[in-house]
């Protein structure tokens, strides 16, 4: 069978100011869209292979709608990175197929070291992960030995292993607030926008790594205000990885799961959404009577053309998924020594969020730790 050669797509975006985030060599492969007949054949083959391989799909909200729908149709999950971590750990399947980006596959492997973790494309990465290499990050931590190291999920296993706490956008406010109440001073990495939002909300003493998401960094407040004027009744939903001037215009700010909740519960027919447009599929599916508009990344003040969609999330496709299930290719491996260390901050996060969900005093779970 002839191999399909997928063209490389250069990813253009403005570099963050400073010298602690270098992702200038970013690129992505965009799989071709299958025909209706090919799509049906691939889905049928994947469903069969999932059963034969004792495998389950774990898909992020930002991947192709086909992969979201297929995960739910086969007993898997579509969720944010926090719920992906929980689900993969607790599901009995011995093979996890993670449709997302590399750090999500690594996290699944860290939490389930005895399971096989596969991904449609191992080169699917993240600008936040790329922009926070372990050597430079370790040196940054060494410059601030008195601070508690809190890292976002969008980081490598090695960076997680260097941290005290892991957070996602759905639990970062609660964890940093609890650490502040315990007197901790925070070293935050890698997303400076999310870190700035948390600092404004909590008043915590924080120093920041200079990273950003190439999708969220490109939302434009000036053009968003124009769109709001055109749709005066629309509510604005914003992910906190967006710039502060965009966040300031929001009616609701939060993680992907929080955006879904706000769209369901808010009394509005129209919404303007400032996060990866992969979210639109789930928003529209769950809210058929509502209208969802993409927040602008282009216009008079634009500096790049990210088009509100992560190029690496777009690397996940049905053909790649079928191939890894058939061949066992694209398996995720994590150095066991790094995995053991990286699991500590992940388990702290999962224990904290589970206690919070059950109404327990999660702050009491805070260990008296300093920097990693």
mmCIF file of C-alpha atoms in Angstrom:
data_model
loop_
_atom_site.group_PDB
_atom_site.id
_atom_site.type_symbol
_atom_site.label_atom_id
_atom_site.label_comp_id
_atom_site.label_asym_id
_atom_site.label_seq_id
_atom_site.Cartn_x
_atom_site.Cartn_y
_atom_site.Cartn_z
ATOM 1 C CA UNK A 1 0.000 0.000 0.000
ATOM 2 C CA UNK A 2 1.374 3.416 -0.956
ATOM 3 C CA UNK A 3 2.084 5.791 1.906
ATOM 4 C CA UNK A 4 0.168 9.071 1.954
ATOM 5 C CA UNK A 5 2.542 12.026 2.095
ATOM 6 C CA UNK A 6 0.959 14.814 4.118
ATOM 7 C CA UNK A 7 2.315 18.293 3.389
ATOM 8 C CA UNK A 8 3.972 20.276 6.145
ATOM 9 C CA UNK A 9 2.245 23.479 7.163
ATOM 10 C CA UNK A 10 4.375 26.341 8.475
ATOM 11 C CA UNK A 11 2.870 27.950 11.554
ATOM 12 C CA UNK A 12 3.166 31.733 11.566
ATOM 13 C CA UNK A 13 2.710 33.789 14.723
ATOM 14 C CA UNK A 14 4.191 36.661 16.636
ATOM 15 C CA UNK A 15 6.963 35.692 19.036
ATOM 16 C CA UNK A 16 6.437 36.605 22.703
ATOM 17 C CA UNK A 17 8.687 39.417 23.871
ATOM 18 C CA UNK A 18 11.661 38.113 25.819
ATOM 19 C CA UNK A 19 14.062 35.217 25.556
ATOM 20 C CA UNK A 20 12.314 32.436 27.464
ATOM 21 C CA UNK A 21 9.987 31.179 24.725
ATOM 22 C CA UNK A 22 11.389 30.092 21.368
ATOM 23 C CA UNK A 23 9.081 28.190 19.036
ATOM 24 C CA UNK A 24 10.155 29.731 15.737
ATOM 25 C CA UNK A 25 10.608 26.363 14.074
ATOM 26 C CA UNK A 26 7.040 25.213 14.609
ATOM 27 C CA UNK A 27 5.329 23.243 11.867
ATOM 28 C CA UNK A 28 2.426 20.861 11.437
ATOM 29 C CA UNK A 29 1.055 18.265 9.017
ATOM 30 C CA UNK A 30 -2.605 18.655 8.111
ATOM 31 C CA UNK A 31 -4.271 15.354 7.102
ATOM 32 C CA UNK A 32 -6.494 15.510 4.018
ATOM 33 C CA UNK A 33 -10.233 15.281 4.595
ATOM 34 C CA UNK A 34 -11.517 11.793 3.706
ATOM 35 C CA UNK A 35 -14.406 11.399 1.289
ATOM 36 C CA UNK A 36 -17.776 10.327 2.757
ATOM 37 C CA UNK A 37 -17.113 6.723 1.695
ATOM 38 C CA UNK A 38 -13.587 6.790 3.146
ATOM 39 C CA UNK A 39 -14.887 8.334 6.372
ATOM 40 C CA UNK A 40 -17.503 5.600 6.813
ATOM 41 C CA UNK A 41 -14.952 2.849 6.108
ATOM 42 C CA UNK A 42 -12.392 4.324 8.515
ATOM 43 C CA UNK A 43 -14.942 4.713 11.310
ATOM 44 C CA UNK A 44 -16.123 1.127 10.899
ATOM 45 C CA UNK A 45 -12.542 -0.150 10.912
ATOM 46 C CA UNK A 46 -11.648 1.890 14.017
ATOM 47 C CA UNK A 47 -14.699 0.642 15.920
ATOM 48 C CA UNK A 48 -13.726 -2.942 15.124
ATOM 49 C CA UNK A 49 -10.096 -2.405 16.089
ATOM 50 C CA UNK A 50 -10.976 -0.720 19.387
ATOM 51 C CA UNK A 51 -12.834 -3.873 20.419
ATOM 52 C CA UNK A 52 -10.116 -6.217 19.184
ATOM 53 C CA UNK A 53 -7.329 -4.265 20.911
ATOM 54 C CA UNK A 54 -9.195 -3.689 24.220
ATOM 55 C CA UNK A 55 -8.708 0.027 23.564
ATOM 56 C CA UNK A 56 -10.620 3.189 24.380
ATOM 57 C CA UNK A 57 -10.504 6.640 22.779
ATOM 58 C CA UNK A 58 -9.767 9.792 24.749
ATOM 59 C CA UNK A 59 -10.318 12.916 22.649
ATOM 60 C CA UNK A 60 -9.908 16.614 23.364
ATOM 61 C CA UNK A 61 -12.537 19.200 22.474
ATOM 62 C CA UNK A 62 -10.157 20.788 19.960
ATOM 63 C CA UNK A 63 -9.656 17.801 17.641
ATOM 64 C CA UNK A 64 -11.659 17.056 14.501
ATOM 65 C CA UNK A 65 -15.402 16.454 15.080
ATOM 66 C CA UNK A 66 -15.026 12.931 13.647
ATOM 67 C CA UNK A 67 -12.672 12.008 16.488
ATOM 68 C CA UNK A 68 -14.919 13.603 19.091
ATOM 69 C CA UNK A 69 -18.020 11.781 17.862
ATOM 70 C CA UNK A 70 -16.217 8.473 17.473
ATOM 71 C CA UNK A 71 -14.863 8.612 21.025
ATOM 72 C CA UNK A 72 -18.339 9.019 22.462
ATOM 73 C CA UNK A 73 -19.869 6.424 20.126
ATOM 74 C CA UNK A 74 -17.374 3.794 21.330
ATOM 75 C CA UNK A 75 -17.503 4.382 25.093
ATOM 76 C CA UNK A 76 -14.600 6.816 25.280
ATOM 77 C CA UNK A 77 -14.662 10.445 26.274
ATOM 78 C CA UNK A 78 -14.416 13.950 24.846
ATOM 79 C CA UNK A 79 -13.205 16.351 27.497
ATOM 80 C CA UNK A 80 -10.688 18.874 28.700
ATOM 81 C CA UNK A 81 -7.206 17.807 29.763
ATOM 82 C CA UNK A 82 -8.141 17.342 33.441
ATOM 83 C CA UNK A 83 -10.977 14.920 32.727
ATOM 84 C CA UNK A 84 -8.852 13.173 30.069
ATOM 85 C CA UNK A 85 -6.285 12.481 32.789
ATOM 86 C CA UNK A 86 -8.874 11.089 35.187
ATOM 87 C CA UNK A 87 -10.662 8.993 32.571
ATOM 88 C CA UNK A 88 -7.540 7.350 31.177
ATOM 89 C CA UNK A 89 -6.333 6.458 34.656
ATOM 90 C CA UNK A 90 -9.631 4.912 35.766
ATOM 91 C CA UNK A 91 -10.800 3.142 32.597
ATOM 92 C CA UNK A 92 -10.162 -0.645 32.506
ATOM 93 C CA UNK A 93 -9.003 -0.673 28.863
ATOM 94 C CA UNK A 94 -5.367 -1.689 28.476
ATOM 95 C CA UNK A 95 -4.783 0.606 25.490
ATOM 96 C CA UNK A 96 -5.562 4.318 25.510
ATOM 97 C CA UNK A 97 -5.779 6.137 22.186
ATOM 98 C CA UNK A 98 -5.273 9.819 22.892
ATOM 99 C CA UNK A 99 -6.436 12.265 20.222
ATOM 100 C CA UNK A 100 -4.876 15.557 21.165
ATOM 101 C CA UNK A 101 -1.321 16.776 21.542
ATOM 102 C CA UNK A 102 1.833 15.139 22.851
ATOM 103 C CA UNK A 103 1.680 16.306 26.461
ATOM 104 C CA UNK A 104 -1.772 14.704 26.802
ATOM 105 C CA UNK A 105 -0.397 11.343 25.693
ATOM 106 C CA UNK A 106 2.525 11.693 28.087
ATOM 107 C CA UNK A 107 0.188 12.513 30.978
ATOM 108 C CA UNK A 108 -1.892 9.443 30.190
ATOM 109 C CA UNK A 109 1.244 7.291 30.212
ATOM 110 C CA UNK A 110 2.478 8.807 33.476
ATOM 111 C CA UNK A 111 -0.802 7.970 35.182
ATOM 112 C CA UNK A 112 -1.093 4.548 33.529
ATOM 113 C CA UNK A 113 2.486 3.293 33.122
ATOM 114 C CA UNK A 114 1.352 -0.307 32.588
ATOM 115 C CA UNK A 115 -1.026 0.594 29.763
ATOM 116 C CA UNK A 116 -0.199 1.147 26.118
ATOM 117 C CA UNK A 117 -0.815 4.735 25.048
ATOM 118 C CA UNK A 118 -1.108 5.478 21.324
ATOM 119 C CA UNK A 119 -1.585 8.745 19.436
ATOM 120 C CA UNK A 120 -2.595 9.372 15.797
ATOM 121 C CA UNK A 121 0.529 11.536 15.336
ATOM 122 C CA UNK A 122 3.368 11.781 17.846
ATOM 123 C CA UNK A 123 4.554 15.042 16.280
ATOM 124 C CA UNK A 124 1.363 16.816 17.377
ATOM 125 C CA UNK A 125 2.750 19.172 19.990
ATOM 126 C CA UNK A 126 1.905 22.494 21.637
ATOM 127 C CA UNK A 127 3.503 25.938 21.500
ATOM 128 C CA UNK A 128 3.457 26.111 25.304
ATOM 129 C CA UNK A 129 5.315 22.803 25.552
ATOM 130 C CA UNK A 130 7.757 23.733 22.769
ATOM 131 C CA UNK A 131 8.428 27.091 24.380
ATOM 132 C CA UNK A 132 9.351 25.654 27.787
ATOM 133 C CA UNK A 133 12.367 23.347 27.328
ATOM 134 C CA UNK A 134 13.467 21.583 30.489
ATOM 135 C CA UNK A 135 17.031 22.932 30.625
ATOM 136 C CA UNK A 136 15.994 26.574 30.456
ATOM 137 C CA UNK A 137 13.059 25.965 32.765
ATOM 138 C CA UNK A 138 15.237 24.263 35.383
ATOM 139 C CA UNK A 139 17.614 27.219 35.297
ATOM 140 C CA UNK A 140 14.655 29.573 35.772
ATOM 141 C CA UNK A 141 13.519 27.536 38.789
ATOM 142 C CA UNK A 142 17.038 27.638 40.216
ATOM 143 C CA UNK A 143 16.892 31.437 40.087
ATOM 144 C CA UNK A 144 13.835 31.356 42.380
ATOM 145 C CA UNK A 145 14.562 28.590 44.924
ATOM 146 C CA UNK A 146 12.102 29.979 47.483
ATOM 147 C CA UNK A 147 9.048 29.646 45.238
ATOM 148 C CA UNK A 148 6.569 26.817 44.802
ATOM 149 C CA UNK A 149 6.664 25.657 41.193
ATOM 150 C CA UNK A 150 3.238 25.435 39.565
ATOM 151 C CA UNK A 151 3.094 24.330 35.939
ATOM 152 C CA UNK A 152 0.250 24.157 33.482
ATOM 153 C CA UNK A 153 -0.677 20.779 31.986
ATOM 154 C CA UNK A 154 0.613 21.951 28.576
ATOM 155 C CA UNK A 155 4.192 20.954 29.374
ATOM 156 C CA UNK A 156 6.533 18.013 28.879
ATOM 157 C CA UNK A 157 6.878 15.157 31.335
ATOM 158 C CA UNK A 158 10.317 16.500 32.286
ATOM 159 C CA UNK A 159 8.919 19.935 33.145
ATOM 160 C CA UNK A 160 6.150 18.337 35.186
ATOM 161 C CA UNK A 161 8.791 16.325 37.032
ATOM 162 C CA UNK A 162 10.519 19.600 37.967
ATOM 163 C CA UNK A 163 7.325 21.039 39.456
ATOM 164 C CA UNK A 164 5.525 20.907 42.784
ATOM 165 C CA UNK A 165 2.006 21.230 41.393
ATOM 166 C CA UNK A 166 0.316 20.605 38.078
ATOM 167 C CA UNK A 167 -2.805 22.550 37.145
ATOM 168 C CA UNK A 168 -5.244 22.781 34.265
ATOM 169 C CA UNK A 169 -7.268 25.846 33.373
ATOM 170 C CA UNK A 170 -10.256 24.338 35.187
ATOM 171 C CA UNK A 171 -8.518 24.026 38.554
ATOM 172 C CA UNK A 172 -5.666 26.563 38.448
ATOM 173 C CA UNK A 173 -7.565 29.308 40.297
ATOM 174 C CA UNK A 174 -8.548 27.012 43.155
ATOM 175 C CA UNK A 175 -5.071 25.540 43.576
ATOM 176 C CA UNK A 176 -3.159 28.816 43.384
ATOM 177 C CA UNK A 177 -5.655 30.459 45.740
ATOM 178 C CA UNK A 178 -5.166 27.646 48.267
ATOM 179 C CA UNK A 179 -1.375 27.895 47.941
ATOM 180 C CA UNK A 180 -1.533 31.667 48.467
ATOM 181 C CA UNK A 181 -3.619 31.150 51.616
ATOM 182 C CA UNK A 182 -0.877 28.830 52.874
ATOM 183 C CA UNK A 183 1.737 31.544 52.306
ATOM 184 C CA UNK A 184 3.312 30.136 49.143
ATOM 185 C CA UNK A 185 5.000 32.380 46.595
ATOM 186 C CA UNK A 186 4.489 30.982 43.107
ATOM 187 C CA UNK A 187 6.722 30.328 40.105
ATOM 188 C CA UNK A 188 4.292 29.881 37.223
ATOM 189 C CA UNK A 189 4.867 28.321 33.792
ATOM 190 C CA UNK A 190 4.443 28.424 30.925
ATOM 191 C CA UNK A 191 1.407 30.515 29.779
ATOM 192 C CA UNK A 192 1.856 34.151 30.792
ATOM 193 C CA UNK A 193 -1.742 35.107 29.953
ATOM 194 C CA UNK A 194 -3.280 32.388 32.113
ATOM 195 C CA UNK A 195 -0.779 33.169 34.857
ATOM 196 C CA UNK A 196 -1.616 36.857 34.706
ATOM 197 C CA UNK A 197 -5.327 36.118 34.917
ATOM 198 C CA UNK A 198 -4.791 33.922 37.989
ATOM 199 C CA UNK A 199 -2.644 36.581 39.635
ATOM 200 C CA UNK A 200 -5.303 39.240 39.043
ATOM 201 C CA UNK A 201 -7.993 36.972 40.477
ATOM 202 C CA UNK A 202 -6.082 35.714 43.516
ATOM 203 C CA UNK A 203 -3.556 38.426 44.346
ATOM 204 C CA UNK A 204 -0.889 35.721 44.651
ATOM 205 C CA UNK A 205 2.807 36.607 44.555
ATOM 206 C CA UNK A 206 3.835 35.115 41.192
ATOM 207 C CA UNK A 207 6.725 35.193 38.740
ATOM 208 C CA UNK A 208 6.072 34.034 35.194
ATOM 209 C CA UNK A 209 7.682 32.056 32.442
ATOM 210 C CA UNK A 210 7.196 33.897 29.142
ATOM 211 C CA UNK A 211 5.102 31.494 27.072
ATOM 212 C CA UNK A 212 1.820 31.673 25.192
ATOM 213 C CA UNK A 213 -0.617 29.578 23.164
ATOM 214 C CA UNK A 214 -0.427 30.451 19.473
ATOM 215 C CA UNK A 215 -4.212 30.217 19.167
ATOM 216 C CA UNK A 216 -5.384 32.163 22.203
ATOM 217 C CA UNK A 217 -2.621 34.747 21.925
ATOM 218 C CA UNK A 218 -4.096 35.866 18.611
ATOM 219 C CA UNK A 219 -7.553 36.939 19.734
ATOM 220 C CA UNK A 220 -7.972 40.668 19.140
ATOM 221 C CA UNK A 221 -9.779 42.978 21.562
ATOM 222 C CA UNK A 222 -10.222 45.729 18.974
ATOM 223 C CA UNK A 223 -11.940 43.421 16.479
ATOM 224 C CA UNK A 224 -13.849 41.644 19.256
ATOM 225 C CA UNK A 225 -15.383 44.973 20.272
ATOM 226 C CA UNK A 226 -16.490 45.525 16.674
ATOM 227 C CA UNK A 227 -18.097 42.070 16.565
ATOM 228 C CA UNK A 228 -19.846 42.738 19.869
ATOM 229 C CA UNK A 229 -21.363 45.906 18.380
ATOM 230 C CA UNK A 230 -22.696 43.867 15.467
ATOM 231 C CA UNK A 231 -24.222 41.351 17.911
ATOM 232 C CA UNK A 232 -25.245 43.434 20.938
ATOM 233 C CA UNK A 233 -27.171 40.597 22.569
ATOM 234 C CA UNK A 234 -24.323 38.085 22.380
ATOM 235 C CA UNK A 235 -22.500 36.886 25.477
ATOM 236 C CA UNK A 236 -18.717 36.631 25.227
ATOM 237 C CA UNK A 237 -17.022 33.418 26.421
ATOM 238 C CA UNK A 238 -13.236 33.567 26.777
ATOM 239 C CA UNK A 239 -10.543 31.071 27.676
ATOM 240 C CA UNK A 240 -8.040 32.595 30.157
ATOM 241 C CA UNK A 241 -5.109 31.821 27.840
ATOM 242 C CA UNK A 242 -6.293 34.838 25.814
ATOM 243 C CA UNK A 243 -4.672 38.283 26.293
ATOM 244 C CA UNK A 244 -5.864 40.386 29.232
ATOM 245 C CA UNK A 245 -7.671 42.961 27.066
ATOM 246 C CA UNK A 246 -9.743 40.144 25.510
ATOM 247 C CA UNK A 247 -10.462 38.571 28.914
ATOM 248 C CA UNK A 248 -11.646 41.977 30.157
ATOM 249 C CA UNK A 249 -14.458 41.923 27.572
ATOM 250 C CA UNK A 250 -15.792 38.534 28.638
ATOM 251 C CA UNK A 251 -19.121 37.700 30.222
ATOM 252 C CA UNK A 252 -17.632 34.385 31.329
ATOM 253 C CA UNK A 253 -13.991 33.297 31.583
ATOM 254 C CA UNK A 254 -12.931 29.706 32.012
ATOM 255 C CA UNK A 255 -11.656 26.382 30.773
ATOM 256 C CA UNK A 256 -13.242 24.440 27.938
ATOM 257 C CA UNK A 257 -15.567 22.685 30.389
ATOM 258 C CA UNK A 258 -16.465 26.024 31.986
ATOM 259 C CA UNK A 259 -17.227 27.507 28.560
ATOM 260 C CA UNK A 260 -19.570 24.593 27.843
ATOM 261 C CA UNK A 261 -21.300 25.127 31.172
ATOM 262 C CA UNK A 262 -21.682 28.864 30.597
ATOM 263 C CA UNK A 263 -23.137 28.318 27.122
ATOM 264 C CA UNK A 264 -25.679 25.892 28.538
ATOM 265 C CA UNK A 265 -26.714 27.996 31.524
ATOM 266 C CA UNK A 266 -26.513 31.627 30.379
ATOM 267 C CA UNK A 267 -29.710 33.308 29.214
ATOM 268 C CA UNK A 268 -28.640 34.250 25.697
ATOM 269 C CA UNK A 269 -29.227 33.016 22.170
ATOM 270 C CA UNK A 270 -25.910 34.206 20.693
ATOM 271 C CA UNK A 271 -22.390 33.696 21.968
ATOM 272 C CA UNK A 272 -18.999 34.910 20.809
ATOM 273 C CA UNK A 273 -16.358 32.348 21.722
ATOM 274 C CA UNK A 274 -12.656 33.082 22.182
ATOM 275 C CA UNK A 275 -11.024 29.685 22.252
ATOM 276 C CA UNK A 276 -9.952 27.104 19.689
ATOM 277 C CA UNK A 277 -12.740 26.700 17.147
ATOM 278 C CA UNK A 278 -12.627 22.941 17.628
ATOM 279 C CA UNK A 279 -14.931 23.726 20.571
ATOM 280 C CA UNK A 280 -17.667 24.862 18.211
ATOM 281 C CA UNK A 281 -18.663 21.281 17.376
ATOM 282 C CA UNK A 282 -19.525 20.395 20.963
ATOM 283 C CA UNK A 283 -21.062 23.804 21.699
ATOM 284 C CA UNK A 284 -23.395 23.535 18.706
ATOM 285 C CA UNK A 285 -24.215 19.884 19.321
ATOM 286 C CA UNK A 286 -25.206 20.494 22.941
ATOM 287 C CA UNK A 287 -27.028 23.784 22.257
ATOM 288 C CA UNK A 288 -28.915 23.361 18.964
ATOM 289 C CA UNK A 289 -31.082 26.445 19.518
ATOM 290 C CA UNK A 290 -28.149 28.793 20.050
ATOM 291 C CA UNK A 291 -25.736 30.574 17.723
ATOM 292 C CA UNK A 292 -21.966 30.491 18.286
ATOM 293 C CA UNK A 293 -19.610 32.942 16.593
ATOM 294 C CA UNK A 294 -15.826 32.703 16.490
ATOM 295 C CA UNK A 295 -13.987 35.562 18.165
ATOM 296 C CA UNK A 296 -11.702 37.327 15.672
ATOM 297 C CA UNK A 297 -8.007 36.566 15.294
ATOM 298 C CA UNK A 298 -7.657 38.719 12.166
ATOM 299 C CA UNK A 299 -8.490 42.286 11.221
ATOM 300 C CA UNK A 300 -6.799 45.656 11.395
ATOM 301 C CA UNK A 301 -4.758 44.793 14.500
ATOM 302 C CA UNK A 302 -3.840 41.241 13.505
ATOM 303 C CA UNK A 303 -0.210 40.134 13.377
ATOM 304 C CA UNK A 304 -0.611 36.518 12.255
ATOM 305 C CA UNK A 305 -3.000 33.982 10.811
ATOM 306 C CA UNK A 306 -3.609 31.255 13.388
ATOM 307 C CA UNK A 307 -7.308 31.140 12.362
ATOM 308 C CA UNK A 308 -8.380 30.157 15.893
ATOM 309 C CA UNK A 309 -7.391 26.521 15.431
ATOM 310 C CA UNK A 310 -4.347 24.741 16.782
ATOM 311 C CA UNK A 311 -2.360 23.323 13.831
ATOM 312 C CA UNK A 312 -1.158 20.431 15.971
ATOM 313 C CA UNK A 313 -4.637 19.457 17.129
ATOM 314 C CA UNK A 314 -5.487 19.424 13.408
ATOM 315 C CA UNK A 315 -2.863 16.706 12.853
ATOM 316 C CA UNK A 316 -5.192 14.152 14.442
ATOM 317 C CA UNK A 317 -7.219 12.301 11.795
ATOM 318 C CA UNK A 318 -9.175 9.126 11.208
ATOM 319 C CA UNK A 319 -6.524 7.594 8.930
ATOM 320 C CA UNK A 320 -3.781 8.077 11.521
ATOM 321 C CA UNK A 321 -6.005 6.667 14.230
ATOM 322 C CA UNK A 322 -6.810 3.551 12.195
ATOM 323 C CA UNK A 323 -3.140 3.030 11.366
ATOM 324 C CA UNK A 324 -1.918 3.119 14.971
ATOM 325 C CA UNK A 325 -4.629 0.700 16.068
ATOM 326 C CA UNK A 326 -3.680 -1.697 13.286
ATOM 327 C CA UNK A 327 0.082 -1.500 13.733
ATOM 328 C CA UNK A 328 0.694 -0.360 17.317
ATOM 329 C CA UNK A 329 2.783 2.512 15.962
ATOM 330 C CA UNK A 330 3.052 5.935 17.621
ATOM 331 C CA UNK A 331 3.242 4.530 21.117
ATOM 332 C CA UNK A 332 4.000 7.071 23.836
ATOM 333 C CA UNK A 333 6.924 6.321 26.127
ATOM 334 C CA UNK A 334 8.034 8.239 29.206
ATOM 335 C CA UNK A 335 11.306 7.596 31.005
ATOM 336 C CA UNK A 336 10.197 5.689 34.148
ATOM 337 C CA UNK A 337 12.346 7.828 36.466
ATOM 338 C CA UNK A 338 10.834 11.026 35.043
ATOM 339 C CA UNK A 339 7.376 9.481 35.112
ATOM 340 C CA UNK A 340 7.584 8.693 38.839
ATOM 341 C CA UNK A 341 8.574 12.283 39.652
ATOM 342 C CA UNK A 342 6.026 13.778 37.250
ATOM 343 C CA UNK A 343 3.228 11.752 38.789
ATOM 344 C CA UNK A 344 3.575 13.501 42.161
ATOM 345 C CA UNK A 345 2.301 16.931 41.046
ATOM 346 C CA UNK A 346 -0.359 15.288 38.848
ATOM 347 C CA UNK A 347 -1.637 13.189 41.761
ATOM 348 C CA UNK A 348 -1.681 16.287 43.979
ATOM 349 C CA UNK A 349 -3.886 18.024 41.438
ATOM 350 C CA UNK A 350 -6.231 15.050 41.059
ATOM 351 C CA UNK A 351 -6.519 14.555 44.830
ATOM 352 C CA UNK A 352 -7.169 18.262 45.356
ATOM 353 C CA UNK A 353 -9.834 18.496 42.645
ATOM 354 C CA UNK A 354 -11.538 15.293 43.820
ATOM 355 C CA UNK A 355 -11.768 16.689 47.361
ATOM 356 C CA UNK A 356 -13.080 19.992 46.043
ATOM 357 C CA UNK A 357 -15.702 18.201 43.955
ATOM 358 C CA UNK A 358 -16.846 16.224 47.007
ATOM 359 C CA UNK A 359 -17.141 19.326 49.164
ATOM 360 C CA UNK A 360 -14.133 18.483 51.321
ATOM 361 C CA UNK A 361 -11.668 21.122 52.580
ATOM 362 C CA UNK A 362 -9.167 20.705 49.742
ATOM 363 C CA UNK A 363 -6.824 23.338 51.169
ATOM 364 C CA UNK A 364 -6.048 20.999 54.041
ATOM 365 C CA UNK A 365 -4.390 18.692 51.517
ATOM 366 C CA UNK A 366 -1.691 21.256 50.731
ATOM 367 C CA UNK A 367 1.729 19.849 51.621
ATOM 368 C CA UNK A 368 4.163 22.264 53.238
ATOM 369 C CA UNK A 369 6.587 22.297 50.326
ATOM 370 C CA UNK A 370 8.900 24.809 48.774
ATOM 371 C CA UNK A 371 10.322 24.828 45.274
ATOM 372 C CA UNK A 372 10.919 21.551 43.475
#
